[in-house]
């Protein structure tokens, strides 16, 4: 709070100079210039009104003829401009969320009272250097897509679904590094950075996706900003009720062999909204609810493919009040609560092979936001916001904590899981919360010589709060061996000289972390004249972060310039050139900052199994509990976890892993150029080229120079130091984007709206930096055991896993009014090229490299057997159709929607997260007994020989082969690898 208090003095100073362009994720701004005979016209009165605005707002043009209305709720506005003796001009303007709209006017001298209604300026997407896309609720509702934030975001250019687990990637950024806002509140989940479903679909008013040239007001991201606002009621009462109907049996089976038969059960998701006034233009209310109980069918991974029923029982509630304390002071408060239970939930479905891996998990979540703005003068406005998000995980892991029924089994060859759920479900709840304080001052300055300025300044204090004890299993143990499938239901395990026991101890319990980012920003939206306008911004972010042990881990800062310009070629808004330069600083990742904490974070120790071989040969085989009983009996007989001679790998947070000074936030530098045109009154297009480069990645150095450490009982370990660096590391995105929209208003195709976008992108480098299990992971750079990693195939540069070269979205909507109701027909065509993937594996170099003095040399070193990104999944094509029908009955509207997704039932492999990857290599700590026919090789001096896929072991041995790709390499291992098969969905309801 010291930073916050000190910054109040600074912000007070900035308020005298500054004015904000828009509220953070909840409003937009309206600006313009009034002229007469080409000269600025000061003193004109400008009044704005809207169904979304309580009362009206009025201002007067300044010396430069400019005016500005910051912090307006998005919606349709009427702008009235008048001056005694002059013609009155009225315009209709669409103001979008998190964007600026213009309404310029040229007034003429008039001897009589007359009024002129004119068309407003070009769409907001063309009016700023920011690359953005806006989707309102009606547009999304008519299209055949989901109405979630994620589904809406993926309609925008520059957006891919190629992150781990199919997560959203924006312009090459890692999937966890986007900023998601609902009513101005950050709704990212801390561990993987994904948006929590803290919304009700029918309550959403609109969503804006900002992907490049973003204002300095926004921070803590290097991808994009996705801002969603919910409805606020109004002077007129309105509401809705909807029943969304789904059925697993309405989805065709994919081409995955052995996919379970879908369950034929009708599921309903009910949504209801109600809004209106308590006091006209003074107090509005809005409420919404959502109830669903969804049953589905899934199946285990691996050869068993056991079908099972899933369930998702959820209730969501939202309440919102908007009030004018006075005509110039307003307060908005919103609250959302979610009660959710996942039935037969599983961690990493593509790796879990039996029903014992299933568990139930509860998810009670809450979202609170309070926003105030006050107009102090015509040019000065103050805003303040407080928000809080609570996210809790209840259960979701093993129900037993003993070593027999609480120990997870892992398969050496495939990393599959069995016997017990991952994590511990009876060891306490996990909490991932955040809170935010925001204060801004706003001022508008209109001058004759230097044009009009909208300058924003503010201070923001955002805190991620995490309190969880990350038990990796019920017992904190995992046993690695070769899976044996006893029958159609049960899994056991073979343990021999390649098997090992994994121990994941928690040295201390968490007391809760506090990852605080304190920010100060200034941004000037400067309209110099009718040809040139600029966006000039600067942001300062400072990390002050304590881990779950209460230890300060980050105390650093960065300055981020944001510069943008637009050149209007003719000065009439029809042809605009734009350019941007900006630095974007990521949020400090709590997973990384906690990784060296002794509290709440598990260590990892591998103990070699040197006992009698269990379940060898052709059987009969012991069951899993019998195997575990024998393994732990042997382990205890040789000293158990105290026997350091068995350790082949160890990483103990706070002991063998520490920080090399203060941790920093990674950053990204961006340059973009663009051109846009409003080619008719009803159409526009914009094309942008974007170049991005990331730096200061999270890395770990572990070498002879970092040294060794010894604990209290005499155990030694090689010390790993976590720091930031980008030497020898790269992540570089180059892309081009095109977006367009056109509405036909006459002729045969009257009432047809056409739109779409295309993205060309190349993502290259050698930094992935994330996994399906975690958002950010440290990178084993050249300073990680260099004697074992000094070969080109350790960190090769190539196409990264998120790389998809081409992606396009094209849509068309046709409105057809008839005497029996209104119809809307829509089609959405989507296509993208295949995702990149590679052939790589962990190899063991300890048998071919002499240990120079490490306590525990690495038994696992990544080796790329192909060029990075050499392979590609299938190109994907899909056509989605929707028919919407509305029947008005007085003030009531009955509606129905039918959707057919993937009408052609195309069946391409789309997700690399669910294919067979990697390679079988020389036996080591994590490989299986089946590799005994492969020959060891020195990765630094030898080019490995490949054994043909599917060739028997004798052939591999005779060739002297070093590795072999699986016969089904690159093939799907679950149905989730395929694109969604043909699916039908229906919804019915009413509105008023």
PDB file of N, CA, C and O in Angstrom, residues 196-246:
ATOM      1  N   UNK A 196     -11.880 -17.943 -16.448  1.00  0.00           N
ATOM      2  CA  UNK A 196     -12.937 -18.662 -15.745  1.00  0.00           C
ATOM      3  C   UNK A 196     -14.296 -18.261 -16.311  1.00  0.00           C
ATOM      4  O   UNK A 196     -14.491 -17.134 -16.761  1.00  0.00           O
ATOM      5  N   UNK A 197     -15.246 -19.184 -16.276  1.00  0.00           N
ATOM      6  CA  UNK A 197     -16.577 -18.917 -16.827  1.00  0.00           C
ATOM      7  C   UNK A 197     -17.419 -18.105 -15.838  1.00  0.00           C
ATOM      8  O   UNK A 197     -18.468 -18.545 -15.368  1.00  0.00           O
ATOM      9  N   UNK A 198     -16.937 -16.907 -15.536  1.00  0.00           N
ATOM     10  CA  UNK A 198     -17.625 -16.038 -14.584  1.00  0.00           C
ATOM     11  C   UNK A 198     -18.533 -15.074 -15.341  1.00  0.00           C
ATOM     12  O   UNK A 198     -18.347 -13.852 -15.334  1.00  0.00           O
ATOM     13  N   UNK A 199     -19.526 -15.640 -16.011  1.00  0.00           N
ATOM     14  CA  UNK A 199     -20.491 -14.871 -16.787  1.00  0.00           C
ATOM     15  C   UNK A 199     -21.694 -15.766 -17.055  1.00  0.00           C
ATOM     16  O   UNK A 199     -21.647 -16.992 -16.877  1.00  0.00           O
ATOM     17  N   UNK A 200     -22.772 -15.150 -17.470  1.00  0.00           N
ATOM     18  CA  UNK A 200     -23.967 -15.850 -17.944  1.00  0.00           C
ATOM     19  C   UNK A 200     -24.171 -15.391 -19.383  1.00  0.00           C
ATOM     20  O   UNK A 200     -24.233 -14.180 -19.647  1.00  0.00           O
ATOM     21  N   UNK A 201     -24.242 -16.306 -20.315  1.00  0.00           N
ATOM     22  CA  UNK A 201     -24.201 -15.955 -21.724  1.00  0.00           C
ATOM     23  C   UNK A 201     -25.238 -14.914 -22.111  1.00  0.00           C
ATOM     24  O   UNK A 201     -24.933 -13.946 -22.817  1.00  0.00           O
ATOM     25  N   UNK A 202     -26.494 -15.080 -21.677  1.00  0.00           N
ATOM     26  CA  UNK A 202     -27.538 -14.127 -22.053  1.00  0.00           C
ATOM     27  C   UNK A 202     -27.373 -12.768 -21.376  1.00  0.00           C
ATOM     28  O   UNK A 202     -28.047 -11.807 -21.754  1.00  0.00           O
ATOM     29  N   UNK A 203     -26.486 -12.688 -20.391  1.00  0.00           N
ATOM     30  CA  UNK A 203     -26.240 -11.410 -19.725  1.00  0.00           C
ATOM     31  C   UNK A 203     -25.151 -10.603 -20.407  1.00  0.00           C
ATOM     32  O   UNK A 203     -24.976  -9.413 -20.114  1.00  0.00           O
ATOM     33  N   UNK A 204     -24.398 -11.217 -21.327  1.00  0.00           N
ATOM     34  CA  UNK A 204     -23.300 -10.506 -21.993  1.00  0.00           C
ATOM     35  C   UNK A 204     -23.857  -9.470 -22.960  1.00  0.00           C
ATOM     36  O   UNK A 204     -24.736  -9.770 -23.777  1.00  0.00           O
ATOM     37  N   UNK A 205     -23.340  -8.256 -22.875  1.00  0.00           N
ATOM     38  CA  UNK A 205     -23.727  -7.197 -23.804  1.00  0.00           C
ATOM     39  C   UNK A 205     -22.808  -7.164 -25.015  1.00  0.00           C
ATOM     40  O   UNK A 205     -23.272  -7.108 -26.146  1.00  0.00           O
ATOM     41  N   UNK A 206     -21.497  -7.216 -24.799  1.00  0.00           N
ATOM     42  CA  UNK A 206     -20.567  -7.253 -25.911  1.00  0.00           C
ATOM     43  C   UNK A 206     -19.173  -7.616 -25.417  1.00  0.00           C
ATOM     44  O   UNK A 206     -18.868  -7.549 -24.229  1.00  0.00           O
ATOM     45  N   UNK A 207     -18.324  -7.991 -26.370  1.00  0.00           N
ATOM     46  CA  UNK A 207     -16.935  -8.356 -26.090  1.00  0.00           C
ATOM     47  C   UNK A 207     -16.035  -7.681 -27.113  1.00  0.00           C
ATOM     48  O   UNK A 207     -16.336  -7.685 -28.313  1.00  0.00           O
ATOM     49  N   UNK A 208     -14.941  -7.109 -26.635  1.00  0.00           N
ATOM     50  CA  UNK A 208     -13.948  -6.495 -27.509  1.00  0.00           C
ATOM     51  C   UNK A 208     -12.618  -7.223 -27.343  1.00  0.00           C
ATOM     52  O   UNK A 208     -12.188  -7.486 -26.217  1.00  0.00           O
ATOM     53  N   UNK A 209     -11.990  -7.541 -28.465  1.00  0.00           N
ATOM     54  CA  UNK A 209     -10.698  -8.230 -28.472  1.00  0.00           C
ATOM     55  C   UNK A 209      -9.649  -7.256 -29.002  1.00  0.00           C
ATOM     56  O   UNK A 209      -9.734  -6.803 -30.147  1.00  0.00           O
ATOM     57  N   UNK A 210      -8.671  -6.894 -28.156  1.00  0.00           N
ATOM     58  CA  UNK A 210      -7.581  -5.997 -28.532  1.00  0.00           C
ATOM     59  C   UNK A 210      -6.328  -6.846 -28.741  1.00  0.00           C
ATOM     60  O   UNK A 210      -5.887  -7.532 -27.826  1.00  0.00           O
ATOM     61  N   UNK A 211      -5.756  -6.796 -29.952  1.00  0.00           N
ATOM     62  CA  UNK A 211      -4.666  -7.715 -30.272  1.00  0.00           C
ATOM     63  C   UNK A 211      -3.357  -7.037 -30.617  1.00  0.00           C
ATOM     64  O   UNK A 211      -2.328  -7.707 -30.711  1.00  0.00           O
ATOM     65  N   UNK A 212      -3.342  -5.724 -30.834  1.00  0.00           N
ATOM     66  CA  UNK A 212      -2.098  -5.037 -31.174  1.00  0.00           C
ATOM     67  C   UNK A 212      -2.286  -3.540 -30.961  1.00  0.00           C
ATOM     68  O   UNK A 212      -3.404  -3.021 -31.087  1.00  0.00           O
ATOM     69  N   UNK A 213      -1.189  -2.836 -30.658  1.00  0.00           N
ATOM     70  CA  UNK A 213      -1.264  -1.392 -30.464  1.00  0.00           C
ATOM     71  C   UNK A 213      -2.146  -1.000 -29.300  1.00  0.00           C
ATOM     72  O   UNK A 213      -2.871  -0.004 -29.371  1.00  0.00           O
ATOM     73  N   UNK A 214      -2.076  -1.754 -28.211  1.00  0.00           N
ATOM     74  CA  UNK A 214      -2.987  -1.564 -27.080  1.00  0.00           C
ATOM     75  C   UNK A 214      -2.504  -0.409 -26.204  1.00  0.00           C
ATOM     76  O   UNK A 214      -1.307  -0.238 -25.963  1.00  0.00           O
ATOM     77  N   UNK A 215      -3.453   0.372 -25.699  1.00  0.00           N
ATOM     78  CA  UNK A 215      -3.161   1.538 -24.873  1.00  0.00           C
ATOM     79  C   UNK A 215      -2.362   1.174 -23.627  1.00  0.00           C
ATOM     80  O   UNK A 215      -2.439   0.052 -23.112  1.00  0.00           O
ATOM     81  N   UNK A 216      -1.610   2.153 -23.119  1.00  0.00           N
ATOM     82  CA  UNK A 216      -0.826   1.961 -21.898  1.00  0.00           C
ATOM     83  C   UNK A 216      -1.698   1.729 -20.680  1.00  0.00           C
ATOM     84  O   UNK A 216      -1.191   1.375 -19.615  1.00  0.00           O
ATOM     85  N   UNK A 217      -3.003   1.929 -20.815  1.00  0.00           N
ATOM     86  CA  UNK A 217      -3.895   1.668 -19.689  1.00  0.00           C
ATOM     87  C   UNK A 217      -3.909   0.192 -19.310  1.00  0.00           C
ATOM     88  O   UNK A 217      -4.164  -0.156 -18.165  1.00  0.00           O
ATOM     89  N   UNK A 218      -3.616  -0.671 -20.276  1.00  0.00           N
ATOM     90  CA  UNK A 218      -3.683  -2.107 -20.047  1.00  0.00           C
ATOM     91  C   UNK A 218      -2.279  -2.676 -19.870  1.00  0.00           C
ATOM     92  O   UNK A 218      -1.363  -2.371 -20.637  1.00  0.00           O
ATOM     93  N   UNK A 219      -2.129  -3.540 -18.885  1.00  0.00           N
ATOM     94  CA  UNK A 219      -0.851  -4.183 -18.629  1.00  0.00           C
ATOM     95  C   UNK A 219      -1.038  -5.615 -18.188  1.00  0.00           C
ATOM     96  O   UNK A 219      -2.135  -6.159 -18.171  1.00  0.00           O
ATOM     97  N   UNK A 220       0.070  -6.268 -17.849  1.00  0.00           N
ATOM     98  CA  UNK A 220       0.117  -7.646 -17.362  1.00  0.00           C
ATOM     99  C   UNK A 220      -0.270  -8.655 -18.444  1.00  0.00           C
ATOM    100  O   UNK A 220      -0.961  -9.617 -18.190  1.00  0.00           O
ATOM    101  N   UNK A 221       0.214  -8.433 -19.678  1.00  0.00           N
ATOM    102  CA  UNK A 221      -0.042  -9.378 -20.762  1.00  0.00           C
ATOM    103  C   UNK A 221       0.988  -9.124 -21.863  1.00  0.00           C
ATOM    104  O   UNK A 221       1.574  -8.049 -21.965  1.00  0.00           O
ATOM    105  N   UNK A 222       1.219 -10.138 -22.707  1.00  0.00           N
ATOM    106  CA  UNK A 222       1.969  -9.938 -23.938  1.00  0.00           C
ATOM    107  C   UNK A 222       1.215 -10.502 -25.137  1.00  0.00           C
ATOM    108  O   UNK A 222       1.737 -10.493 -26.252  1.00  0.00           O
ATOM    109  N   UNK A 223       0.013 -11.016 -24.918  1.00  0.00           N
ATOM    110  CA  UNK A 223      -0.802 -11.545 -26.007  1.00  0.00           C
ATOM    111  C   UNK A 223      -1.835 -10.529 -26.441  1.00  0.00           C
ATOM    112  O   UNK A 223      -1.592  -9.675 -27.290  1.00  0.00           O
ATOM    113  N   UNK A 224      -3.019 -10.590 -25.859  1.00  0.00           N
ATOM    114  CA  UNK A 224      -4.085  -9.655 -26.173  1.00  0.00           C
ATOM    115  C   UNK A 224      -4.947  -9.403 -24.957  1.00  0.00           C
ATOM    116  O   UNK A 224      -4.789 -10.033 -23.907  1.00  0.00           O
ATOM    117  N   UNK A 225      -5.870  -8.451 -25.106  1.00  0.00           N
ATOM    118  CA  UNK A 225      -6.816  -8.107 -24.047  1.00  0.00           C
ATOM    119  C   UNK A 225      -8.211  -8.444 -24.535  1.00  0.00           C
ATOM    120  O   UNK A 225      -8.619  -8.012 -25.617  1.00  0.00           O
ATOM    121  N   UNK A 226      -8.945  -9.220 -23.745  1.00  0.00           N
ATOM    122  CA  UNK A 226     -10.313  -9.585 -24.074  1.00  0.00           C
ATOM    123  C   UNK A 226     -11.202  -9.016 -22.982  1.00  0.00           C
ATOM    124  O   UNK A 226     -11.125  -9.420 -21.817  1.00  0.00           O
ATOM    125  N   UNK A 227     -12.028  -8.043 -23.348  1.00  0.00           N
ATOM    126  CA  UNK A 227     -12.857  -7.342 -22.369  1.00  0.00           C
ATOM    127  C   UNK A 227     -14.329  -7.608 -22.655  1.00  0.00           C
ATOM    128  O   UNK A 227     -14.805  -7.366 -23.771  1.00  0.00           O
ATOM    129  N   UNK A 228     -15.039  -8.092 -21.650  1.00  0.00           N
ATOM    130  CA  UNK A 228     -16.459  -8.418 -21.766  1.00  0.00           C
ATOM    131  C   UNK A 228     -17.239  -7.615 -20.740  1.00  0.00           C
ATOM    132  O   UNK A 228     -16.803  -7.478 -19.594  1.00  0.00           O
ATOM    133  N   UNK A 229     -18.375  -7.077 -21.154  1.00  0.00           N
ATOM    134  CA  UNK A 229     -19.239  -6.351 -20.227  1.00  0.00           C
ATOM    135  C   UNK A 229     -20.625  -6.974 -20.258  1.00  0.00           C
ATOM    136  O   UNK A 229     -21.098  -7.433 -21.311  1.00  0.00           O
ATOM    137  N   UNK A 230     -21.267  -7.020 -19.088  1.00  0.00           N
ATOM    138  CA  UNK A 230     -22.624  -7.552 -19.008  1.00  0.00           C
ATOM    139  C   UNK A 230     -23.632  -6.398 -18.992  1.00  0.00           C
ATOM    140  O   UNK A 230     -23.280  -5.230 -18.805  1.00  0.00           O
ATOM    141  N   UNK A 231     -24.875  -6.735 -19.203  1.00  0.00           N
ATOM    142  CA  UNK A 231     -25.935  -5.731 -19.319  1.00  0.00           C
ATOM    143  C   UNK A 231     -26.166  -5.017 -17.987  1.00  0.00           C
ATOM    144  O   UNK A 231     -25.761  -5.512 -16.935  1.00  0.00           O
ATOM    145  N   UNK A 232     -26.836  -3.863 -18.065  1.00  0.00           N
ATOM    146  CA  UNK A 232     -27.002  -3.023 -16.873  1.00  0.00           C
ATOM    147  C   UNK A 232     -28.427  -2.598 -16.603  1.00  0.00           C
ATOM    148  O   UNK A 232     -28.653  -1.707 -15.791  1.00  0.00           O
ATOM    149  N   UNK A 233     -29.407  -3.197 -17.256  1.00  0.00           N
ATOM    150  CA  UNK A 233     -30.769  -2.720 -17.060  1.00  0.00           C
ATOM    151  C   UNK A 233     -31.010  -1.453 -17.863  1.00  0.00           C
ATOM    152  O   UNK A 233     -30.279  -1.131 -18.791  1.00  0.00           O
ATOM    153  N   UNK A 234     -32.024  -0.665 -17.502  1.00  0.00           N
ATOM    154  CA  UNK A 234     -32.335   0.561 -18.231  1.00  0.00           C
ATOM    155  C   UNK A 234     -33.637   1.153 -17.741  1.00  0.00           C
ATOM    156  O   UNK A 234     -34.268   0.654 -16.789  1.00  0.00           O
ATOM    157  N   UNK A 235     -34.052   2.226 -18.405  1.00  0.00           N
ATOM    158  CA  UNK A 235     -35.322   2.855 -18.032  1.00  0.00           C
ATOM    159  C   UNK A 235     -36.519   1.989 -18.394  1.00  0.00           C
ATOM    160  O   UNK A 235     -37.589   2.109 -17.800  1.00  0.00           O
ATOM    161  N   UNK A 236     -36.345   1.126 -19.407  1.00  0.00           N
ATOM    162  CA  UNK A 236     -37.408   0.209 -19.811  1.00  0.00           C
ATOM    163  C   UNK A 236     -37.090  -1.188 -19.303  1.00  0.00           C
ATOM    164  O   UNK A 236     -35.934  -1.605 -19.281  1.00  0.00           O
ATOM    165  N   UNK A 237     -38.135  -1.911 -18.907  1.00  0.00           N
ATOM    166  CA  UNK A 237     -37.949  -3.264 -18.400  1.00  0.00           C
ATOM    167  C   UNK A 237     -37.685  -4.222 -19.563  1.00  0.00           C
ATOM    168  O   UNK A 237     -38.295  -4.124 -20.627  1.00  0.00           O
ATOM    169  N   UNK A 238     -36.763  -5.136 -19.350  1.00  0.00           N
ATOM    170  CA  UNK A 238     -36.456  -6.135 -20.365  1.00  0.00           C
ATOM    171  C   UNK A 238     -36.022  -7.413 -19.657  1.00  0.00           C
ATOM    172  O   UNK A 238     -35.589  -7.394 -18.501  1.00  0.00           O
ATOM    173  N   UNK A 239     -36.150  -8.502 -20.382  1.00  0.00           N
ATOM    174  CA  UNK A 239     -35.750  -9.775 -19.792  1.00  0.00           C
ATOM    175  C   UNK A 239     -35.774 -10.881 -20.818  1.00  0.00           C
ATOM    176  O   UNK A 239     -36.129 -10.679 -21.984  1.00  0.00           O
ATOM    177  N   UNK A 240     -35.369 -12.063 -20.383  1.00  0.00           N
ATOM    178  CA  UNK A 240     -35.334 -13.206 -21.291  1.00  0.00           C
ATOM    179  C   UNK A 240     -35.351 -14.490 -20.493  1.00  0.00           C
ATOM    180  O   UNK A 240     -35.009 -14.530 -19.310  1.00  0.00           O
ATOM    181  N   UNK A 241     -35.771 -15.550 -21.184  1.00  0.00           N
ATOM    182  CA  UNK A 241     -35.652 -16.907 -20.643  1.00  0.00           C
ATOM    183  C   UNK A 241     -35.268 -17.810 -21.799  1.00  0.00           C
ATOM    184  O   UNK A 241     -35.826 -17.710 -22.894  1.00  0.00           O
ATOM    185  N   UNK A 242     -34.296 -18.680 -21.578  1.00  0.00           N
ATOM    186  CA  UNK A 242     -33.793 -19.534 -22.654  1.00  0.00           C
ATOM    187  C   UNK A 242     -33.551 -20.942 -22.122  1.00  0.00           C
ATOM    188  O   UNK A 242     -33.063 -21.130 -21.005  1.00  0.00           O
ATOM    189  N   UNK A 243     -33.878 -21.919 -22.968  1.00  0.00           N
ATOM    190  CA  UNK A 243     -33.526 -23.319 -22.708  1.00  0.00           C
ATOM    191  C   UNK A 243     -32.626 -23.787 -23.842  1.00  0.00           C
ATOM    192  O   UNK A 243     -33.043 -23.856 -24.999  1.00  0.00           O
ATOM    193  N   UNK A 244     -31.366 -24.075 -23.503  1.00  0.00           N
ATOM    194  CA  UNK A 244     -30.414 -24.593 -24.479  1.00  0.00           C
ATOM    195  C   UNK A 244     -30.425 -26.115 -24.412  1.00  0.00           C
ATOM    196  O   UNK A 244     -30.167 -26.689 -23.348  1.00  0.00           O
ATOM    197  N   UNK A 245     -30.689 -26.751 -25.530  1.00  0.00           N
ATOM    198  CA  UNK A 245     -30.867 -28.202 -25.562  1.00  0.00           C
ATOM    199  C   UNK A 245     -29.681 -28.860 -26.264  1.00  0.00           C
ATOM    200  O   UNK A 245     -29.330 -28.504 -27.390  1.00  0.00           O
ATOM    201  N   UNK A 246     -29.054 -29.808 -25.575  1.00  0.00           N
ATOM    202  CA  UNK A 246     -27.959 -30.578 -26.156  1.00  0.00           C
ATOM    203  C   UNK A 246     -28.159 -32.054 -25.847  1.00  0.00           C
ATOM    204  O   UNK A 246     -28.921 -32.419 -24.941  1.00  0.00           O
TER     205      UNK A 246
END
